[in-house]
Every structure is written in structure tokens, then in C-alpha cells.
PDB file of C-alpha atoms in Angstrom:
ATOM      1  CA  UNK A   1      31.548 -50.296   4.331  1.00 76.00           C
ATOM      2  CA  UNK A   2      31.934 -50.971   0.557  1.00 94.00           C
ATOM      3  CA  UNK A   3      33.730 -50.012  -2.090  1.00 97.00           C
ATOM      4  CA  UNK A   4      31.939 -48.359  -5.368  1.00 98.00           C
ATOM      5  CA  UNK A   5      32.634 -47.876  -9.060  1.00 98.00           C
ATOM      6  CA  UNK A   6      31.064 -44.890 -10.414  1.00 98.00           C
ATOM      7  CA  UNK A   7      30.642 -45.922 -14.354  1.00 98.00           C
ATOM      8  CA  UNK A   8      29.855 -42.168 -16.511  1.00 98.00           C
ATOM      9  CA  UNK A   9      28.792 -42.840 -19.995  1.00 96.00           C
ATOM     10  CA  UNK A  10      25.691 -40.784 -20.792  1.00 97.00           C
ATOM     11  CA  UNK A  11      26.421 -38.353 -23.236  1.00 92.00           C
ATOM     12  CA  UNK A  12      25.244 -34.640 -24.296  1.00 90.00           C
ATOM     13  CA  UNK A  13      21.586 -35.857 -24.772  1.00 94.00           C
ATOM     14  CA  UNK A  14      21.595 -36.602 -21.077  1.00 96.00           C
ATOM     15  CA  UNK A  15      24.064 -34.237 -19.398  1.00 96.00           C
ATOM     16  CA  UNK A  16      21.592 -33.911 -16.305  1.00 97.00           C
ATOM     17  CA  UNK A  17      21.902 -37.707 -15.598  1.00 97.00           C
ATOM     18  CA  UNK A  18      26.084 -37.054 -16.143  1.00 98.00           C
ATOM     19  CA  UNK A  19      25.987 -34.339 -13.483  1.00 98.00           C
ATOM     20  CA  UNK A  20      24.041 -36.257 -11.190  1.00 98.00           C
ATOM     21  CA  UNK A  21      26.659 -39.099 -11.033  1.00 98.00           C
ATOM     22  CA  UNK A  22      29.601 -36.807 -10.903  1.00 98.00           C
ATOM     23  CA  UNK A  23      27.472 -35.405  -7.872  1.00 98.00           C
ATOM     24  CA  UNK A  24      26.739 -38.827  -6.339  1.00 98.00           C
ATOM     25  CA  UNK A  25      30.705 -39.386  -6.754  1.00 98.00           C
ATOM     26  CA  UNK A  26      31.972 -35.839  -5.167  1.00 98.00           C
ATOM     27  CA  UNK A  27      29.614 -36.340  -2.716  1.00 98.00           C
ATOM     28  CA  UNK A  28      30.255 -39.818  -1.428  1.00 98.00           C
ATOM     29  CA  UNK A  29      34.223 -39.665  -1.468  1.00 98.00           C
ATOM     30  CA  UNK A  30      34.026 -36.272  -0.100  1.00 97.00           C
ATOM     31  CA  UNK A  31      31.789 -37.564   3.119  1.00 97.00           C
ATOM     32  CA  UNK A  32      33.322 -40.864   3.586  1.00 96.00           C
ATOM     33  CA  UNK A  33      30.159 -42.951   2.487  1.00 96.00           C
ATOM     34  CA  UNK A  34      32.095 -45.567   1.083  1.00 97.00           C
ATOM     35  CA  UNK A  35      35.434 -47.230   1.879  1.00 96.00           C
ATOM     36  CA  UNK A  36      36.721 -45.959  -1.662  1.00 97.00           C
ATOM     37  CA  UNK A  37      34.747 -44.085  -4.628  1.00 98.00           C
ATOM     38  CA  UNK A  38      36.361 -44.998  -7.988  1.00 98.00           C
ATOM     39  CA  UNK A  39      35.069 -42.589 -10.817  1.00 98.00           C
ATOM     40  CA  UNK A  40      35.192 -44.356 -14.408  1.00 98.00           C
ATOM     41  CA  UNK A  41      34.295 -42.060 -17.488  1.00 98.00           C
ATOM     42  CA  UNK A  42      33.494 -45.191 -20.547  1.00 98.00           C
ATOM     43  CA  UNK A  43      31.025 -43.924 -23.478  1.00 96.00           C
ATOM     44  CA  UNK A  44      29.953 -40.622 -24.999  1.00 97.00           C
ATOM     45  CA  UNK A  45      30.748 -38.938 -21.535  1.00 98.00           C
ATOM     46  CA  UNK A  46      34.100 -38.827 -22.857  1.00 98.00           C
ATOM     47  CA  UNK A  47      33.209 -36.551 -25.793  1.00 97.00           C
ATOM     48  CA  UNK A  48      31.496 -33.514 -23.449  1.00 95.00           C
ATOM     49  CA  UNK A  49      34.876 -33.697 -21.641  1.00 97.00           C
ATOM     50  CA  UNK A  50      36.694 -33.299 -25.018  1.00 97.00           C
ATOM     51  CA  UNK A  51      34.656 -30.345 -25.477  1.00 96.00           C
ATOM     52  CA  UNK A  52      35.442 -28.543 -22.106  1.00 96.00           C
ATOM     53  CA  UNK A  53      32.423 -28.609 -21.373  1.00 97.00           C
ATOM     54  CA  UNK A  54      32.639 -26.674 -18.135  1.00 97.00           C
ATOM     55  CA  UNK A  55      30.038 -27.815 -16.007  1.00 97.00           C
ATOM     56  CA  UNK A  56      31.255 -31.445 -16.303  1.00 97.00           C
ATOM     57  CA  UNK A  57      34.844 -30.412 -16.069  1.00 97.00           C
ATOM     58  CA  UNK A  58      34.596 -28.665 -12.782  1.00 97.00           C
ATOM     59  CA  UNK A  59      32.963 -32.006 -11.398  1.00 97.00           C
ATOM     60  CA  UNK A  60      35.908 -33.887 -12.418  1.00 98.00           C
ATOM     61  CA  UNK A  61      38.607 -31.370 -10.708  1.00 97.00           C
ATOM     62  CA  UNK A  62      36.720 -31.847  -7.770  1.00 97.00           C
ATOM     63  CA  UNK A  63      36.543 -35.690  -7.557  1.00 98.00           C
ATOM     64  CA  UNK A  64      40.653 -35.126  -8.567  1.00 97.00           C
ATOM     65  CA  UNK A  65      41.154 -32.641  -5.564  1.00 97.00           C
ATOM     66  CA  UNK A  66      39.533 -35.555  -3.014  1.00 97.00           C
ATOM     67  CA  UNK A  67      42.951 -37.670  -3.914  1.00 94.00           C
ATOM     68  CA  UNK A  68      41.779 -39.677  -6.882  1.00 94.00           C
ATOM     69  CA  UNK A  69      41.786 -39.071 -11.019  1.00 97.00           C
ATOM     70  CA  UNK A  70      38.659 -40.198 -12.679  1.00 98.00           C
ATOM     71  CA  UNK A  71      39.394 -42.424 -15.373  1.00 98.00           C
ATOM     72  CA  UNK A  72      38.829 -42.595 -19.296  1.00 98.00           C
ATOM     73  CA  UNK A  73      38.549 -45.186 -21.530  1.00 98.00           C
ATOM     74  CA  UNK A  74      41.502 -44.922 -23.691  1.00 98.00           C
ATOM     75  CA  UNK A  75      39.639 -47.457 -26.510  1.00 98.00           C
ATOM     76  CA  UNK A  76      36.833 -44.930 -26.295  1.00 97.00           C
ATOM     77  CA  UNK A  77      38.509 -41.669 -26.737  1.00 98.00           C
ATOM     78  CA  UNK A  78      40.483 -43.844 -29.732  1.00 98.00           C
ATOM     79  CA  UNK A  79      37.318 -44.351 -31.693  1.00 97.00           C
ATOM     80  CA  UNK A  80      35.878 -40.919 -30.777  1.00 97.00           C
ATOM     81  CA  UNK A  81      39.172 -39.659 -32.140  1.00 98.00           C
ATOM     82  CA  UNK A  82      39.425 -37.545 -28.583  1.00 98.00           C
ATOM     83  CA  UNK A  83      42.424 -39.075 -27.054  1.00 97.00           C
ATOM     84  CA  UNK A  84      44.975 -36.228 -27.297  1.00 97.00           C
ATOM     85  CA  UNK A  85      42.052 -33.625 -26.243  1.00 97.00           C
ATOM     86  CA  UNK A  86      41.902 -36.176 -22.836  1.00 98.00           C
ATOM     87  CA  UNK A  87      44.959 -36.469 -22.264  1.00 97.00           C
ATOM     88  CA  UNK A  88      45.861 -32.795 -21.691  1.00 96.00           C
ATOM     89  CA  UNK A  89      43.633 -32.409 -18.925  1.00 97.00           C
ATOM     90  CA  UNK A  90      45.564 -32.243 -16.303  1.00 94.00           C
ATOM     91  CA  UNK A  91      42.885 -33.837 -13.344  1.00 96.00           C
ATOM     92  CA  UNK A  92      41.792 -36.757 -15.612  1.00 98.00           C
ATOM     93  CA  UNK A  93      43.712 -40.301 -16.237  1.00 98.00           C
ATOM     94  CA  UNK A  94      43.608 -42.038 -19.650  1.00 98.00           C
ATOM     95  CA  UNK A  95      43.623 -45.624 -19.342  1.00 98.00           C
ATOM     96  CA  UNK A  96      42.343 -49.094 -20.591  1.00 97.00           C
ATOM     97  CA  UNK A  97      39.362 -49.292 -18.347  1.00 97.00           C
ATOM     98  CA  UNK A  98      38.372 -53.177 -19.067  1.00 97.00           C
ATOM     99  CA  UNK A  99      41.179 -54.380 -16.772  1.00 98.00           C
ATOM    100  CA  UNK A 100      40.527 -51.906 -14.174  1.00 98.00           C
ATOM    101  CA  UNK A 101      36.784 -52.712 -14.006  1.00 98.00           C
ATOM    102  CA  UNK A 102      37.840 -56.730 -13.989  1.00 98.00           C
ATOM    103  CA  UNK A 103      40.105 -55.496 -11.248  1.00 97.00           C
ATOM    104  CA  UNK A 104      37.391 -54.015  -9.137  1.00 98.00           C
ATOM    105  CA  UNK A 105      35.175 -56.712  -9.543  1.00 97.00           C
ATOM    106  CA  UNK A 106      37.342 -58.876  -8.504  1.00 97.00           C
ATOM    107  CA  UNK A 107      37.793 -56.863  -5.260  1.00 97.00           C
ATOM    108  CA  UNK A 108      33.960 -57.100  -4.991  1.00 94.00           C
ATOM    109  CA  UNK A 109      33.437 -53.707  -5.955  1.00 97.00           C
ATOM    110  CA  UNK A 110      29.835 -52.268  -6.544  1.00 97.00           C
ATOM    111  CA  UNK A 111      28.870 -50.836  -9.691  1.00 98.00           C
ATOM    112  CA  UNK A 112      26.311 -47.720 -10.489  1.00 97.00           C
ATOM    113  CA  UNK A 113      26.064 -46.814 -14.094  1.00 97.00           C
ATOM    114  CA  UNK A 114      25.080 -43.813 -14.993  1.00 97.00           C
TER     115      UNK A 114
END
């Protein structure tokens, strides 16, 4: 089985094609489709998190609950001005997401952007 990368970065004008990946990524680590679902939040996703939006948030807690924190983009959130707003969340990680993505790669990782 492989590995995937679940890259969020659709924003509020397309919060449909958001929930669908957070779907595709509860969905897949919850069943087992995959050896390992990585969830990556890099773009204007970051902002409807920001905002609590609560749709979006309860997706994340539930990828969190299956053993794994989705990710931010800590240069993101910088430049959106949104890092402290991510950071309190307690089911959500706040990192530099260009090494992790080399990292996966590397591991021969598949990618679906969203």
C-alpha cells in the first residue's frame, strides 16, 4: 500500500472542495486505505481555520483523534497574520511545511491537492 499527502489550500470561495479533502483524509486513515494519511493545511485554508470556522474545524479534530495532527504552514499563517489564532488550536500543528513535504517526497509519498 502507499503512503499519501493530503495538501488543503482552497480557501472560503471553495469550502466544498476543502470539505471534500478533509473527507477523503478522515476517511482513508480512518479505514486503513493507505499505509499512512498525512494531512497538510498550505494556502488560504489556513485562514477559514483562523476563523473557527466550524465545519472545517470538526474535520480537523477528527483526522487529530485517528493519531495524527494536520499540519499548517507556519510561513503562511505569518503572511496571513494568523499564526497565534493557529496555534491555539489544540488538534492542529504549526510547522514549516516545505521540509516536511521534501521529506515525504523523498519517502515516495503521493500527493492530492486539493
Amino acid at each position: 500500500m502507499k503512503n499519501i499527502a493530503v495538501i488543503v489550500s482552497s480557501g472560503k470561495n471553495e469550502k466544498e472542495k476543502v470539505l471534500t479533502a478533509l473527507t477523503f483524509a478522515n476517511v482513508a486513515k480512518k479505514n486503513k486505505l493507505f499505509n499512512d494519511v498525512t494531512l497538510i493545511l498550505f494556502g488560504p485554508v489556513e485562514k477559514l481555520v483562523a476563523e473557527g470556522d466550524k465545519d472545517v474545524l470538526k474535520m480537523l479534530d477528527d483526522f487529530a483523534s485517528l493519531g495524527e495532527k494536520p499540519v499548517a504552514c507556519q510561513v503562511v499563517a505569518n503572511n496571513f497574520n494568523i499564526t497565534t489564532d493557529l496555534q491555539k488550536l489544540q488538534n492542529l500543528k504549526v510547522d514549516m511545511v516545505g521540509p516536511i513535504i521534501k521529506d515525504l517526497a523523498e519517502k515516495d509519498y503521493e500527493f492530492l491537492t486539493f
